Short mmCIF file of C-alpha atoms in Angstrom, two decimals:
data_model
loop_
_atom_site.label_atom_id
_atom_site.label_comp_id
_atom_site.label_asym_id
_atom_site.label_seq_id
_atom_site.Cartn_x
_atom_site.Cartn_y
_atom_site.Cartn_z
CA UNK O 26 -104.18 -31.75 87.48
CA UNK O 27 -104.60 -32.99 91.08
CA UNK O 28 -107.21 -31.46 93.66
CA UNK O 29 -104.04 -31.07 95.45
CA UNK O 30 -102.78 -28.33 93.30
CA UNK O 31 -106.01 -26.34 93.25
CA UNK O 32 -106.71 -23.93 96.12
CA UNK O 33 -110.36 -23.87 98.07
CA UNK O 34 -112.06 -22.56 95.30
CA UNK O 35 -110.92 -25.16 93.23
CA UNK O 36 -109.33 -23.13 90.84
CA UNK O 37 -106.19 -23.86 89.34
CA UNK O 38 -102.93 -21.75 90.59
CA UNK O 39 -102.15 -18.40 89.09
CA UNK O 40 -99.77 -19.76 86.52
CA UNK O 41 -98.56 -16.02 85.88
CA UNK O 42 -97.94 -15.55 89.87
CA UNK O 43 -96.16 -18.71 90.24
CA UNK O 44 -93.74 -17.97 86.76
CA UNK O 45 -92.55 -14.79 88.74
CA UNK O 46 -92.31 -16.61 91.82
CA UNK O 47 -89.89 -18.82 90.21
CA UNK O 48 -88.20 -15.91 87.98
CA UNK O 49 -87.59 -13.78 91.54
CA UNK O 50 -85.85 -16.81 92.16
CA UNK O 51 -83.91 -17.48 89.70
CA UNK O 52 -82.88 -14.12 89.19
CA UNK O 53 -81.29 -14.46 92.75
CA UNK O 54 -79.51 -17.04 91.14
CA UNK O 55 -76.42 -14.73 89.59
CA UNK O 56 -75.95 -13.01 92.99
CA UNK O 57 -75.49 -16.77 94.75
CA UNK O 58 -72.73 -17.66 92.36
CA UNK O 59 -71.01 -14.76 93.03
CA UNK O 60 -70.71 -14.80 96.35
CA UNK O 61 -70.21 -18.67 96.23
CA UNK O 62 -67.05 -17.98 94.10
CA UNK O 63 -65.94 -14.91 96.33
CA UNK O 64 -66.28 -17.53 99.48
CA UNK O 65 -64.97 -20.22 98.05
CA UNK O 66 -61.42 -18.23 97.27
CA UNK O 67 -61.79 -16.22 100.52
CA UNK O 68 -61.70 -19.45 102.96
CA UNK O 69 -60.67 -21.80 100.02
CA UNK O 70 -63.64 -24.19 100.98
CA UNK O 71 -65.62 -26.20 98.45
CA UNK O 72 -69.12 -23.98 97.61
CA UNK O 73 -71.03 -23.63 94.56
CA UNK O 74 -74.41 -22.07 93.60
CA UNK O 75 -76.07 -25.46 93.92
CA UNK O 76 -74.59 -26.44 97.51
CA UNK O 77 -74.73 -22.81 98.97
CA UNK O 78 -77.00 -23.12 101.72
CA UNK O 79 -75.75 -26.38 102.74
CA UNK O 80 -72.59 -25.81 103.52
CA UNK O 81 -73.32 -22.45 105.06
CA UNK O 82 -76.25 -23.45 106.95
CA UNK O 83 -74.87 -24.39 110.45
CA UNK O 84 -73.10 -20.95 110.66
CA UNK O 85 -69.17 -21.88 111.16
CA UNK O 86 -68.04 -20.58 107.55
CA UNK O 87 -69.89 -17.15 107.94
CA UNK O 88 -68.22 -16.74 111.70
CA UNK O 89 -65.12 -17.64 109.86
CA UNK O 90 -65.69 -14.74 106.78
CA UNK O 91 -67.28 -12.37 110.22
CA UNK O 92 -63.24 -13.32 111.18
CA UNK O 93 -61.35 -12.57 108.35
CA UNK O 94 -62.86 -9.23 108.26
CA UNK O 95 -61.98 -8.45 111.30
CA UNK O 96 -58.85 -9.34 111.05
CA UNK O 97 -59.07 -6.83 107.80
CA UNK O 98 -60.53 -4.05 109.95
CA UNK O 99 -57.49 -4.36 112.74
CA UNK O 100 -54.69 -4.16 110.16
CA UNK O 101 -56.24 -1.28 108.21
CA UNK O 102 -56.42 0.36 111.44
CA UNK O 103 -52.76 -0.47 112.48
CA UNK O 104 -50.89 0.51 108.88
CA UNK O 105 -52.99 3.69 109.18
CA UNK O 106 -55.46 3.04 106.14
CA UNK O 107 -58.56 3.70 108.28
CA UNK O 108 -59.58 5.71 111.16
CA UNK O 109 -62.61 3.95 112.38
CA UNK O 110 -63.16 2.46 116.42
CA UNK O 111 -62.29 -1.40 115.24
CA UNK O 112 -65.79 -3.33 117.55
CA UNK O 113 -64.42 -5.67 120.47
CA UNK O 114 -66.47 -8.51 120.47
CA UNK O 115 -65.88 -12.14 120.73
CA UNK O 116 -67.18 -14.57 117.79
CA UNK O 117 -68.05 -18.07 119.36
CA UNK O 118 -68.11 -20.49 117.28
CA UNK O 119 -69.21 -24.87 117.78
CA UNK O 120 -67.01 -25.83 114.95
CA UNK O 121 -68.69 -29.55 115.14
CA UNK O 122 -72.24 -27.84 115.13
CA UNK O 123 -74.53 -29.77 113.15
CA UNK O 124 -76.72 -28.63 110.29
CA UNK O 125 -80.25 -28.03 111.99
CA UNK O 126 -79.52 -28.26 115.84
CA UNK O 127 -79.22 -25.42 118.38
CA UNK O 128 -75.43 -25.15 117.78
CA UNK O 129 -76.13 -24.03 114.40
CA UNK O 130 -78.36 -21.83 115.74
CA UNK O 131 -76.00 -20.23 118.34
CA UNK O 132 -73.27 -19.93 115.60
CA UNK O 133 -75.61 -17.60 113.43
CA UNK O 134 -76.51 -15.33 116.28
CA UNK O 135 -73.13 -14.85 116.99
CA UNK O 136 -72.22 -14.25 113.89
CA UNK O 137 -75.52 -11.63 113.50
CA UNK O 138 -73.96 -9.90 116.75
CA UNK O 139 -71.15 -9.48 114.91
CA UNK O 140 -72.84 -7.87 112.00
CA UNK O 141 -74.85 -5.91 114.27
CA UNK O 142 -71.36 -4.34 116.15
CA UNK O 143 -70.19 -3.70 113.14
CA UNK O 144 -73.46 -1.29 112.33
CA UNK O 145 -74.64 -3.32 109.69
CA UNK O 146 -78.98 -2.48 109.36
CA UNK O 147 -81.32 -4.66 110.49
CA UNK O 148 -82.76 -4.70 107.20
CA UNK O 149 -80.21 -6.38 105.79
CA UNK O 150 -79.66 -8.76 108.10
CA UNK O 151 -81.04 -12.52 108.17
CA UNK O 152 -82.99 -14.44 110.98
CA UNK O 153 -81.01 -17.36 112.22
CA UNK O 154 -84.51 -19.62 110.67
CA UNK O 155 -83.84 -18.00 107.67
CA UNK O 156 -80.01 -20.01 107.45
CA UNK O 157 -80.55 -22.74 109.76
CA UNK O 158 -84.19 -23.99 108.49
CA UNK O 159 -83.25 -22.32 104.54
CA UNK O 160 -85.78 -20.44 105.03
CA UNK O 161 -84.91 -17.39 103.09
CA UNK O 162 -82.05 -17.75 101.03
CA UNK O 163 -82.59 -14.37 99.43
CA UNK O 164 -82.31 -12.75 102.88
CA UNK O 165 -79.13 -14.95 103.33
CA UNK O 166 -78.10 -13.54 100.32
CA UNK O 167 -78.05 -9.63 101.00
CA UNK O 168 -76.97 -10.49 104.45
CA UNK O 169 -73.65 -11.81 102.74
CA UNK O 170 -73.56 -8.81 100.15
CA UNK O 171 -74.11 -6.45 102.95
CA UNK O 172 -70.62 -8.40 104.40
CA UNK O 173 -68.73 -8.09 101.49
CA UNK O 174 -68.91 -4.41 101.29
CA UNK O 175 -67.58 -4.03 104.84
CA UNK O 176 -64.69 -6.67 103.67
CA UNK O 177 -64.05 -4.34 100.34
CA UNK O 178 -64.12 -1.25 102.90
CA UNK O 179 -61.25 -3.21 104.42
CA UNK O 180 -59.26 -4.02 101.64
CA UNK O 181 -60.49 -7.19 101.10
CA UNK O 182 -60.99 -9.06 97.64
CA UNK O 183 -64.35 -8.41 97.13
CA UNK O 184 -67.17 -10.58 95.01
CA UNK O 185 -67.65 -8.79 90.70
CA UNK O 186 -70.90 -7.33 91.60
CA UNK O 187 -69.24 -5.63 94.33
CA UNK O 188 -66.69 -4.32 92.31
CA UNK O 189 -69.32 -3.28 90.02
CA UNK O 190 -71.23 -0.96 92.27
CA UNK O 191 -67.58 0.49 93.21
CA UNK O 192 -67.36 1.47 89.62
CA UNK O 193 -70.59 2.63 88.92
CA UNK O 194 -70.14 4.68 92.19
CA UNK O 195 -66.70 6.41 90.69
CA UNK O 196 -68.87 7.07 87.44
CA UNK O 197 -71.26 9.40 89.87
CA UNK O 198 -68.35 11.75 90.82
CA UNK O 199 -67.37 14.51 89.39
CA UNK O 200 -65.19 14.15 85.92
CA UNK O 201 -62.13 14.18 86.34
CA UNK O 202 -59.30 16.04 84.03
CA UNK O 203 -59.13 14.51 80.80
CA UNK O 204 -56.27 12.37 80.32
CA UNK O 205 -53.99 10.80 77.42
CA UNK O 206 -56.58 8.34 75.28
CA UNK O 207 -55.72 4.49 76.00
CA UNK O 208 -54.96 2.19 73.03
CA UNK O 209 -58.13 0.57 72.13
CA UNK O 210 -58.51 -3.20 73.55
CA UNK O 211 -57.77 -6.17 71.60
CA UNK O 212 -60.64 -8.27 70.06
CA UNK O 213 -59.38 -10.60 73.03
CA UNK O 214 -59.97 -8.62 75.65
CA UNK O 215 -62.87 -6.50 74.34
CA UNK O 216 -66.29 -7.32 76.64
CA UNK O 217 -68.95 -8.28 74.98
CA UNK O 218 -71.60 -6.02 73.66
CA UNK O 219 -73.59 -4.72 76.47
CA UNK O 220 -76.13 -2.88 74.08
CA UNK O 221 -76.91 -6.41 71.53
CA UNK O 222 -77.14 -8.18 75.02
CA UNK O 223 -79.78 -6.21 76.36
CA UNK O 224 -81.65 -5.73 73.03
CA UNK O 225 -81.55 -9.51 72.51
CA UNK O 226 -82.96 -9.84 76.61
CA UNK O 227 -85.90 -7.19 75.74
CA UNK O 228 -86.77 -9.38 72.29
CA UNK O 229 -86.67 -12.56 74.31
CA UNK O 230 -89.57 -10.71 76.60
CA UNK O 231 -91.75 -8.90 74.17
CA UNK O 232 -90.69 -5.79 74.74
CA UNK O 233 -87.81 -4.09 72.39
CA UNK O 234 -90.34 -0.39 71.87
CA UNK O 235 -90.05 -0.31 75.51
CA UNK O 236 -86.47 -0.61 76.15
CA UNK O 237 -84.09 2.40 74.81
CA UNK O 238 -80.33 3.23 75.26
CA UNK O 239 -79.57 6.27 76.97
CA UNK O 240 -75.89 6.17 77.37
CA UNK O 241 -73.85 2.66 77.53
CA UNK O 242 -74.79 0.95 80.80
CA UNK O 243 -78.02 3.52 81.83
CA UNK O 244 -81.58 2.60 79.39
CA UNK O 245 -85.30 3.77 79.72
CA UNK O 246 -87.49 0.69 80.61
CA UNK O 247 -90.96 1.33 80.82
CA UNK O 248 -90.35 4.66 81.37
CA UNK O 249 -87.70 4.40 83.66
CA UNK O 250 -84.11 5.04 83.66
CA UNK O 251 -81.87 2.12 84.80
CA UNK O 252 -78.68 1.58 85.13
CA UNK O 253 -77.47 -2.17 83.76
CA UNK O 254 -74.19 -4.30 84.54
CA UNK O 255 -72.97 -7.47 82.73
CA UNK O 256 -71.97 -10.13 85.31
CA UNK O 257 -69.84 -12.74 84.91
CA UNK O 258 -69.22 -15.69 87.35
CA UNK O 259 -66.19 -17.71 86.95
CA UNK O 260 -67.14 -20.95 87.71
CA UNK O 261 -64.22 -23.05 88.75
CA UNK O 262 -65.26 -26.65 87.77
CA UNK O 263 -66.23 -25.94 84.26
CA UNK O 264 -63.56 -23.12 83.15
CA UNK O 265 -65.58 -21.06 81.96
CA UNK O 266 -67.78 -18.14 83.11
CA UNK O 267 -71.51 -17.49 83.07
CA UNK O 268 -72.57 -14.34 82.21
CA UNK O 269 -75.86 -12.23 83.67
CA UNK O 270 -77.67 -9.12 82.77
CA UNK O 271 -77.77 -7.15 86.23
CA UNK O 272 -80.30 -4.24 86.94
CA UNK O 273 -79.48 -1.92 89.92
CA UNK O 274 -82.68 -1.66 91.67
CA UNK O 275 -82.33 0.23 94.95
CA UNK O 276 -79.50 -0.76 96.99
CA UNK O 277 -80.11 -4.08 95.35
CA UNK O 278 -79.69 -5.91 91.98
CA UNK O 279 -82.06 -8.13 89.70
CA UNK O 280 -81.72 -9.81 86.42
CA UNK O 281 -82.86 -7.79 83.72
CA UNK O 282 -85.46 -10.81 82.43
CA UNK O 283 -86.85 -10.97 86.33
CA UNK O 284 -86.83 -6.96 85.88
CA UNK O 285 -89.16 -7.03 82.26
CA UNK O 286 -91.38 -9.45 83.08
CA UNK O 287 -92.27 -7.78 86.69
CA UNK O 288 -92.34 -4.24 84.77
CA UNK O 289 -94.04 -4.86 82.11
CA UNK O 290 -97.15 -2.44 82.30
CA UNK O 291 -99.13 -4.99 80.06
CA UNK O 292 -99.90 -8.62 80.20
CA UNK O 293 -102.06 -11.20 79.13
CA UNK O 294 -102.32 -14.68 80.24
CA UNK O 295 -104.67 -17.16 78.88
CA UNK O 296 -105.73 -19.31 82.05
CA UNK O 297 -108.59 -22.57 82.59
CA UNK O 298 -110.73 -22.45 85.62
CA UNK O 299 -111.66 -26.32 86.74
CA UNK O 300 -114.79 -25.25 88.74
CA UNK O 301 -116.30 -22.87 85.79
CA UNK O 302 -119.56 -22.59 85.33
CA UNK O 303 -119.02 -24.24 81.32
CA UNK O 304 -116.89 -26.71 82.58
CA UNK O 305 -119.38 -28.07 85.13
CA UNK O 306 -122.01 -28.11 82.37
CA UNK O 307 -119.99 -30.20 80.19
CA UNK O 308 -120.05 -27.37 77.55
CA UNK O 309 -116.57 -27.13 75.91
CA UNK O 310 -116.47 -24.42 73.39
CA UNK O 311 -114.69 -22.28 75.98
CA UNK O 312 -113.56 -25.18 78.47
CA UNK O 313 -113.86 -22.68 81.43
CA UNK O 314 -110.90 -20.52 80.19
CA UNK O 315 -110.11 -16.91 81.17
CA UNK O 316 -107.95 -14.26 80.86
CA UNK O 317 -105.51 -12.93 83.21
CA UNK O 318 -104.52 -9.08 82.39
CA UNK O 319 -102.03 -7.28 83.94
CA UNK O 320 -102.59 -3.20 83.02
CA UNK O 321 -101.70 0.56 83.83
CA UNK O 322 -103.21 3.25 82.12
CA UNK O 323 -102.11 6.91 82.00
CA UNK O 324 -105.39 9.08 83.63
#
């Protein structure tokens, strides 16, 4: 290894910190096809997972979802659908803004004004850096979630994992009145197994004793009760759809393999040190290696 990958110490990076680095990621990575797919069909542009930030980053396609939403709002408001004070404000918008200059930049703060009139949090909101440099894509991405459930609120087509907190949100009210039993689904249109999935995820990481079903969709992990979604992303140039393992965390989502790994309440990771003290003698019967253990214990 280089000394450019070592830090001052000399010591080679945390391998362990820089896995979940990537994993938090990648485990953004479901969410961004989603929302590619659901912007794709909403302005019938050409986006993927692999060209997201690109195309979005000098801020005319996210004015233009800002006004299709609006548009939304005003006609739920006119047929009666909704009650609520429809925001007056003005999206400008450099069509011909270029990816990186100050156009782009005005674009995304107009379109952030717009999120802001239309009481989205500041918490979920992006920093025009974080689109126009690609700074923070993951803030880019709950920015556009965030958007997406005021579209749904306005009867637009919203992205799956949308729809999927709208059902797990039903499943939190009250039962209702039992009704007349459906017939059962074909094997066509039967999902797949939720249940194998996950146990096939938590064998993958190690950790099968620590993962238990509760009811279908909610399990104990580590001690904790979770609820978990299947997702599946159509993706239009293959014709065919890739499917995710979704944990509701918060307000939020992660992948469930992001989830174990960054749960897990043991771990040990066999690491070399360049600079150790065997090492610089030359000795090599431990060739300056040393655990890294990750641990909670129960006082």
């Amino acid at each position: 290894m280089s000394d450019n990958n070592k830090d001052e110490t000399g010591t080679e990076p945390d391998a362990t910190h820089q896995k979940s680095l990537a994993m938090q990621e990648e485990s953004m990575g479901p969410l961004k096809e989603d929302l590619a797919d659901w912007i794709a069909k909403t302005l019938e542009i050409d986006i993927s997972s692999e060209n997201f930030m690109d195309v979005l980053d000098n801020g005319v396609h996210l004015c233009d979802l800002a006004n299709v939403i609006h548009r939304k709002a005003e006609e739920c408001v006119k047929e009666g659908n909704c009650t609520d004070d429809i925001p007056k404000v003005h999206l400008k918008c450099r069509r011909n803004a270029q990816s990186g200059s100050w156009f782009a930049r005005d674009n995304s703060a107009s379109f952030l004004k717009w999120c802001k009139s239309f009481k989205m949090q500041d918490d979920c909101l992006f920093e025009s850096e974080d689109l126009v440099s690609h700074k923070s894509e993951r803030q880019v991405i709950v920015t556009l979630l965030e958007l997406a459930r005021i579209g749904y609120k306005y009867g637009l087509e919203p992205p799956s994992i949308i729809k999927i907190e709208k059902e797990l949100e039903k499943e939190e009210q009250p039962e209702a009145p039992p009704q007349k039993p459906k017939a059962p689904p074909s094997a066509r249109s039967r999902p797949l197994n939720l249940d194998e999935e996950v146990r096939k995820m938590a064998a993958k990481c190690n950790c099968s004793e620590h993962v238990t079903r509760i009811r279908e969709g909610k399990y104990m992990v580590f001690g904790k009760a979770v609820i978990i979604r299947m997702l599946q992303n159509s993706d239009r140039f293959k014709l065919l759809k890739n499917r995710h393992l979704m944990v509701r965390v918060g307000g939020g989502w992660d992948t469930l393999e992001h989830y174990l790994m960054k749960h897990n309440p043991v771990l040990a990771v066999e690491h070399r040190r360049r600079n150790s003290i065997d090492y610089l003698e030359g000795e090599d019967v431990l060739e300056g290696k040393f655990l890294y253990i990750k641990s909670k214990y129960k006082t």
